[in-house]
Each structure stands twice: as C-alpha cells, then as structure tokens.
Tab-separated table of C-alpha atoms in Angstrom:
chain	number	residue	atom	x	y	z
A	826	MET	CA	50.107	15.877	11.260
A	827	ASN	CA	51.492	12.217	10.175
A	828	ARG	CA	49.465	10.025	7.715
A	829	GLY	CA	47.608	8.029	10.180
A	830	ARG	CA	46.301	11.089	11.986
A	831	LYS	CA	45.166	12.524	8.635
A	832	ILE	CA	43.074	9.369	7.786
A	833	LEU	CA	41.516	9.521	11.228
A	834	ARG	CA	40.540	13.101	11.178
A	835	ASN	CA	39.199	12.761	7.474
A	836	LEU	CA	37.019	9.673	8.916
A	837	PHE	CA	35.770	11.728	11.685
A	838	LEU	CA	34.807	14.366	9.518
A	839	SER	CA	33.100	12.171	7.075
A	840	VAL	CA	31.322	10.556	9.869
A	841	LEU	CA	30.195	13.932	11.394
A	842	LEU	CA	28.953	15.072	7.778
A	843	ALA	CA	26.948	11.728	7.338
A	844	LEU	CA	25.335	12.382	10.704
A	845	LEU	CA	24.613	15.833	9.653
A	846	VAL	CA	22.937	14.953	6.190
A	847	TYR	CA	20.933	12.619	7.966
A	848	ALA	CA	19.557	14.963	10.647
A	849	LEU	CA	18.812	17.543	7.917
A	850	LEU	CA	16.739	14.709	6.167
A	851	ASP	CA	14.838	14.330	9.327
A	852	PHE	CA	16.030	10.944	10.205
A	853	PRO	CA	14.830	8.781	7.469
A	854	PRO	CA	14.286	4.978	7.939
A	855	TYR	CA	16.630	3.201	5.848
A	856	THR	CA	15.958	-0.340	7.227
A	857	VAL	CA	12.709	-2.318	8.038
A	858	GLN	CA	13.630	-2.080	11.693
A	859	GLY	CA	13.820	1.774	11.128
A	860	MET	CA	10.494	1.831	9.327
A	861	LEU	CA	8.802	-0.229	12.231
A	862	ASP	CA	10.208	2.071	14.647
A	863	ARG	CA	8.728	5.077	12.781
A	864	MET	CA	5.345	3.392	12.677
A	865	GLU	CA	5.423	2.598	16.360
A	866	ARG	CA	5.800	6.321	17.221
A	867	GLU	CA	3.030	7.333	14.838
A	868	TYR	CA	0.626	4.943	16.045
A	869	LEU	CA	1.720	5.032	19.880
A	870	VAL	CA	2.097	1.246	19.783
A	871	SER	CA	5.167	-1.008	20.628
A	872	ASP	CA	6.772	-4.169	20.104
A	873	LEU	CA	5.683	-4.405	16.222
A	874	GLU	CA	6.389	-7.610	14.817
A	875	PRO	CA	6.477	-7.800	10.851
A	876	VAL	CA	4.534	-10.679	9.229
A	877	VAL	CA	4.650	-9.449	5.649
A	878	VAL	CA	7.483	-7.351	4.261
A	879	ARG	CA	7.410	-6.809	0.324
A	880	GLY	CA	9.525	-4.741	-1.863
A	881	LYS	CA	9.282	-3.268	-5.311
A	882	SER	CA	11.742	-1.015	-7.413
A	883	PHE	CA	11.443	0.970	-10.530
A	884	LYS	CA	13.175	3.634	-12.258
A	885	PHE	CA	12.043	6.148	-14.945
A	886	GLY	CA	14.135	6.729	-18.103
A	887	ASN	CA	15.336	10.240	-16.921
A	888	GLU	CA	16.066	9.345	-13.496
A	889	THR	CA	19.512	8.620	-11.956
A	890	PHE	CA	18.467	6.799	-8.875
A	891	ALA	CA	15.831	4.055	-8.880
A	892	ASN	CA	12.703	4.252	-6.373
A	893	HIS	CA	12.181	1.652	-4.244
A	894	THR	CA	8.891	0.913	-2.261
A	895	THR	CA	8.593	-1.087	0.920
A	896	PHE	CA	5.404	-2.420	1.958
A	897	LEU	CA	4.961	-3.560	5.750
A	898	LEU	CA	2.372	-5.475	7.536
A	899	ALA	CA	3.089	-5.953	11.249
A	900	ARG	CA	1.247	-7.244	14.338
A	901	THR	CA	1.303	-6.014	18.169
A	902	GLY	CA	-0.945	-8.157	20.317
A	903	ASP	CA	-4.269	-8.522	18.328
A	904	SER	CA	-3.798	-5.263	16.319
A	905	TYR	CA	-2.316	-5.003	12.798
A	906	VAL	CA	-0.566	-2.067	11.050
A	907	THR	CA	0.438	-1.596	7.544
A	908	GLY	CA	2.838	1.186	5.858
A	909	VAL	CA	4.330	1.832	2.720
A	910	PHE	CA	7.544	3.843	2.303
A	911	ASP	CA	9.064	5.266	-0.873
A	912	ARG	CA	13.032	5.837	-1.107
A	913	SER	CA	14.348	7.763	-3.701
A	914	ALA	CA	18.584	8.465	-3.278
A	915	LEU	CA	18.426	9.343	0.443
A	916	GLU	CA	14.914	10.270	1.001
A	917	VAL	CA	12.389	8.101	2.451
A	918	TYR	CA	8.628	9.061	2.911
A	919	HIS	CA	5.287	7.195	3.344
A	920	GLY	CA	3.774	6.366	0.095
A	921	VAL	CA	1.890	8.706	-2.175
A	922	ASN	CA	-1.851	8.525	-1.972
A	923	ARG	CA	-1.475	5.604	0.184
A	924	ASP	CA	-2.363	6.236	3.856
A	925	PRO	CA	-1.067	3.989	6.602
A	926	GLY	CA	-3.535	1.740	8.340
A	927	ILE	CA	-4.177	0.029	11.684
A	928	MET	CA	-6.997	-2.358	12.764
A	929	LYS	CA	-7.779	-4.527	15.569
A	930	GLY	CA	-8.523	-8.266	15.049
A	931	THR	CA	-8.409	-8.269	11.187
A	932	LEU	CA	-6.836	-6.050	8.465
A	933	CYS	CA	-6.977	-5.866	4.697
A	934	ALA	CA	-4.429	-4.205	2.315
A	935	ALA	CA	-3.088	-4.825	-1.033
A	936	PHE	CA	0.385	-4.302	-2.778
A	937	ASN	CA	1.752	-5.014	-6.202
A	938	GLY	CA	-1.005	-7.027	-7.064
A	939	THR	CA	-1.933	-9.047	-4.142
A	940	ILE	CA	-4.324	-8.600	-1.348
A	941	TYR	CA	-3.023	-9.516	2.083
A	942	VAL	CA	-5.636	-10.218	5.080
A	943	ALA	CA	-4.289	-10.330	8.679
A	944	GLY	CA	-5.825	-12.262	11.445
A	945	ASP	CA	-5.840	-15.357	13.744
A	946	PHE	CA	-6.079	-18.052	10.951
A	947	ALA	CA	-4.586	-20.911	12.987
A	948	ASP	CA	-7.272	-23.207	12.133
A	949	VAL	CA	-7.798	-22.008	8.388
A	950	GLY	CA	-6.642	-24.726	5.843
A	951	SER	CA	-7.256	-22.294	2.775
A	952	ALA	CA	-9.328	-19.337	1.619
A	953	SER	CA	-10.813	-17.363	-1.334
A	954	VAL	CA	-11.617	-13.920	-1.809
A	955	GLU	CA	-14.491	-11.864	-3.910
A	956	VAL	CA	-13.855	-7.990	-4.460
A	957	THR	CA	-16.983	-6.129	-5.783
A	958	VAL	CA	-16.822	-3.056	-7.802
A	959	GLN	CA	-19.250	-0.738	-9.135
A	960	ARG	CA	-18.707	2.200	-11.798
A	961	THR	CA	-18.960	5.305	-9.797
A	962	THR	CA	-18.785	8.852	-11.088
A	963	ARG	CA	-18.999	12.299	-8.787
A	964	LEU	CA	-19.641	15.125	-10.699
A	965	TYR	CA	-18.955	18.329	-8.776
A	966	GLU	CA	-20.607	21.726	-9.270
A	967	ARG	CA	-18.040	24.277	-8.493
A	968	ASP	CA	-20.194	27.305	-7.987
A	969	SER	CA	-22.775	25.607	-5.768
A	970	GLU	CA	-20.030	23.204	-4.164
A	971	GLU	CA	-22.516	20.221	-4.429
A	972	SER	CA	-21.687	16.520	-5.936
A	973	GLU	CA	-24.078	14.193	-7.611
A	974	LEU	CA	-22.891	10.521	-7.587
A	975	THR	CA	-24.160	8.189	-10.412
A	976	TYR	CA	-23.653	4.309	-10.468
A	977	GLY	CA	-23.439	1.987	-13.146
A	978	GLU	CA	-22.056	-1.523	-13.891
A	979	ARG	CA	-21.346	-3.983	-10.959
A	980	LYS	CA	-18.853	-6.548	-11.343
A	981	THR	CA	-17.431	-9.236	-8.660
A	982	PHE	CA	-13.979	-10.785	-9.212
A	983	SER	CA	-13.149	-14.018	-7.281
A	984	TYR	CA	-9.617	-15.480	-6.422
A	985	PRO	CA	-8.301	-18.183	-4.530
A	986	GLY	CA	-5.905	-17.731	-1.530
A	987	VAL	CA	-2.750	-19.165	-0.040
A	988	LYS	CA	-2.019	-19.203	3.602
A	989	LEU	CA	1.506	-17.337	4.154
A	990	SER	CA	1.317	-18.016	7.948
A	991	ASP	CA	-1.119	-18.479	10.880
A	992	ALA	CA	-1.679	-14.688	10.597
A	993	VAL	CA	-1.752	-13.785	7.079
A	994	LEU	CA	-3.733	-15.153	3.756
A	995	ALA	CA	-2.544	-13.953	0.401
A	996	PHE	CA	-4.657	-13.524	-2.695
A	997	SER	CA	-3.102	-12.804	-6.186
A	998	TYR	CA	-5.251	-10.701	-8.511
A	999	GLN	CA	-3.082	-9.919	-11.608
A	1000	GLU	CA	-4.157	-11.325	-14.444
A	1001	GLU	CA	-1.873	-12.275	-17.658
A	1002	GLY	CA	-3.366	-10.575	-20.876
A	1003	ILE	CA	-5.167	-7.949	-19.200
A	1004	SER	CA	-3.816	-4.389	-19.095
A	1005	PRO	CA	-4.318	-2.523	-15.886
A	1006	GLY	CA	-5.340	0.435	-18.019
A	1007	ALA	CA	-8.003	-1.560	-20.198
A	1008	TRP	CA	-11.632	-0.589	-20.527
A	1009	GLY	CA	-14.608	-2.622	-21.546
A	1010	PRO	CA	-15.296	-6.511	-20.624
A	1011	ASN	CA	-11.865	-7.657	-20.328
A	1012	THR	CA	-11.049	-5.004	-17.632
A	1013	GLY	CA	-9.263	-6.885	-14.476
A	1014	LEU	CA	-9.590	-5.702	-10.888
A	1015	GLU	CA	-6.478	-3.452	-11.310
A	1016	GLY	CA	-8.273	-1.485	-14.379
A	1017	ALA	CA	-11.641	-1.532	-12.708
A	1018	ALA	CA	-10.271	-0.009	-9.668
A	1019	TYR	CA	-8.647	2.668	-11.508
A	1020	ASN	CA	-10.904	3.514	-14.403
A	1021	TRP	CA	-14.269	2.707	-12.990
A	1022	TYR	CA	-14.166	5.555	-10.163
A	1023	SER	CA	-14.041	8.892	-11.509
A	1024	SER	CA	-14.295	12.331	-10.113
A	1025	LEU	CA	-15.308	15.201	-12.621
A	1026	THR	CA	-15.895	18.967	-12.191
A	1027	LYS	CA	-18.675	20.218	-14.407
A	1028	GLY	CA	-17.705	22.297	-17.348
A	1029	GLU	CA	-14.096	21.577	-16.947
A	1030	GLY	CA	-11.947	18.825	-18.430
A	1031	GLY	CA	-9.826	16.277	-16.976
A	1032	ARG	CA	-10.656	13.267	-14.788
A	1033	GLY	CA	-9.605	12.265	-11.409
A	1034	ILE	CA	-9.660	8.937	-9.602
A	1035	LEU	CA	-12.564	9.004	-6.856
A	1036	HIS	CA	-11.422	7.195	-3.419
A	1037	ALA	CA	-13.989	4.292	-2.825
A	1038	ASP	CA	-14.177	1.415	-0.240
A	1039	LEU	CA	-14.700	-1.753	-2.226
A	1040	PRO	CA	-16.527	-4.577	-0.414
A	1041	VAL	CA	-14.206	-7.584	0.109
A	1042	THR	CA	-15.671	-11.033	1.225
A	1043	VAL	CA	-13.283	-13.663	2.426
A	1044	THR	CA	-14.326	-17.363	2.574
A	1045	LEU	CA	-12.448	-19.495	5.112
A	1046	TYR	CA	-12.144	-23.142	4.769
A	1047	GLY	CA	-10.947	-25.699	7.522
A	1048	ARG	CA	-8.339	-28.264	7.138
A	1049	ASP	CA	-10.990	-30.645	5.926
A	1050	GLY	CA	-11.821	-28.218	3.083
A	1051	GLU	CA	-15.113	-27.310	4.295
A	1052	VAL	CA	-16.231	-23.804	5.159
A	1053	SER	CA	-15.508	-22.521	8.384
A	1054	GLY	CA	-16.467	-18.913	8.220
A	1055	ALA	CA	-16.330	-15.722	6.202
A	1056	LEU	CA	-15.125	-12.286	6.744
A	1057	GLU	CA	-16.817	-8.889	5.392
A	1058	LEU	CA	-14.006	-6.418	4.962
A	1059	SER	CA	-13.168	-3.538	2.518
A	1060	ILE	CA	-10.315	-2.264	0.656
A	1061	ASP	CA	-9.511	1.218	-0.874
A	1062	ASN	CA	-9.513	1.009	-4.754
A	1063	TYR	CA	-6.185	3.126	-4.574
A	1064	GLU	CA	-4.388	0.252	-2.989
A	1065	LEU	CA	-5.221	-1.954	-5.957
A	1066	TYR	CA	-3.323	0.023	-8.553
A	1067	ALA	CA	-0.581	-1.798	-10.563
A	1068	TRP	CA	2.290	0.559	-9.364
A	1069	TRP	CA	1.659	-0.010	-5.714
C-alpha cells in the first residue's frame, strides 16, 4: 500500500472512530443549531428561531477542560422556549438544577445576572422590572413526612431594562460591591434568591435550597415615555444564582 492510500485509510478510520464516539455519547449537540434541534424534538415544536444566545465559561483549579454553558431563548410562532446546555470536554447535557421552559405569549427567564422577558414588544420604548423575595423556610419532619413553612422579611428589587429587540427585554440585576453569598441588609437579589429560601430537616444538620416562584412585575413604557401596560410574571429563584 503506497503512502497516499495509507493516508486515506487512516483518515477513513479516524472519521469512523469519531462517529462511533459521537454515537456512544448519544449524539451531543455541539452547535447552537444542534441545541435548537434537540429542543424541537423534546418539545415537539418546529422552526425554532433564536432570539437570545448567551454563553459563559468557567474552570475549576483541578480540571483539565473548561466548562461551557450556553443559554438559549428561542421563538416559534407566539411560543417561547428556553434551554441551558452545559458542555464539559465532549459531553453536553441540560444544565443542572435548571429545567427547560416553554410558554405561550410571554416568558420570563434569567441567566448570568440578567432577567430576560420575551414577548411582543414592538410598541414598547422601555421597561422596568420588580422582583419580590421573602424569607421562606421549610422544616421537614422525616418521621411524619410533614412539612411546615415559615415566612419572614419581604424585599422588592427594582431594575431598569433595555429593549434588545421587538421580542426581548433585558434587566441586569448584578450589583457591584454586593457578594452573591452575603447576608443581612446588603444582600442583593442573587444573595436573597440563594440565602432566603431554605429547606431543613428536623433533627438533622445541613441546609438545602428551597425552590420558589418569585413574583415579577414588568412595567412597560411607550415610545413617549408613558406607562403603556404591566406584566405579572414569575421566576424560579434557582435561575437567579450567580453561576448560571
């Protein structure tokens, strides 16, 4: 076998091996289009059009490969879909503790310090958002399998927004000088979403983070600056953490 044939053979075997590895990994989506295709299959929808694509990378000190997270907000007709995909080396999977969502008409989601609201905003000039948090603790009794909820302080955070397109409003809520893990009066929205919602088991140590739907009010302003309407939405506190 001459040199040229050996090169072709090796290339063919390399492609075959790559396809085998790809199949063994369950055909992970490495591109935005691949992620949209997977979301279409999962939600039984078609013709998803991306309206927001955001990414974030991080690497722990003992890791060889960086971790990459991709946030997608897409539209089909008057329905909106969100998905978060994590990639580590060759593996791609849905974001941990983050369920994909689909809504008709209007959708509210957050990623990496920004709240995104999708809908029909062609006539909107600007907007603002208010998110209300309340200290909530669930105490679980393992023997009786009963839970008790207690509530405490309430606080409302307000942020101005920007219009990214006729379909998306964005509200940045990260605040300089406030640690996401801070307690006390200087706790920002990220810290409150994490620290103010606790799940405890009676007689046992440790604390879990309680899932909670936080009320979100979006005030819309027309091009003349006058209030033109309001949206009453909600968002899971898990979406507001700094590492999303």
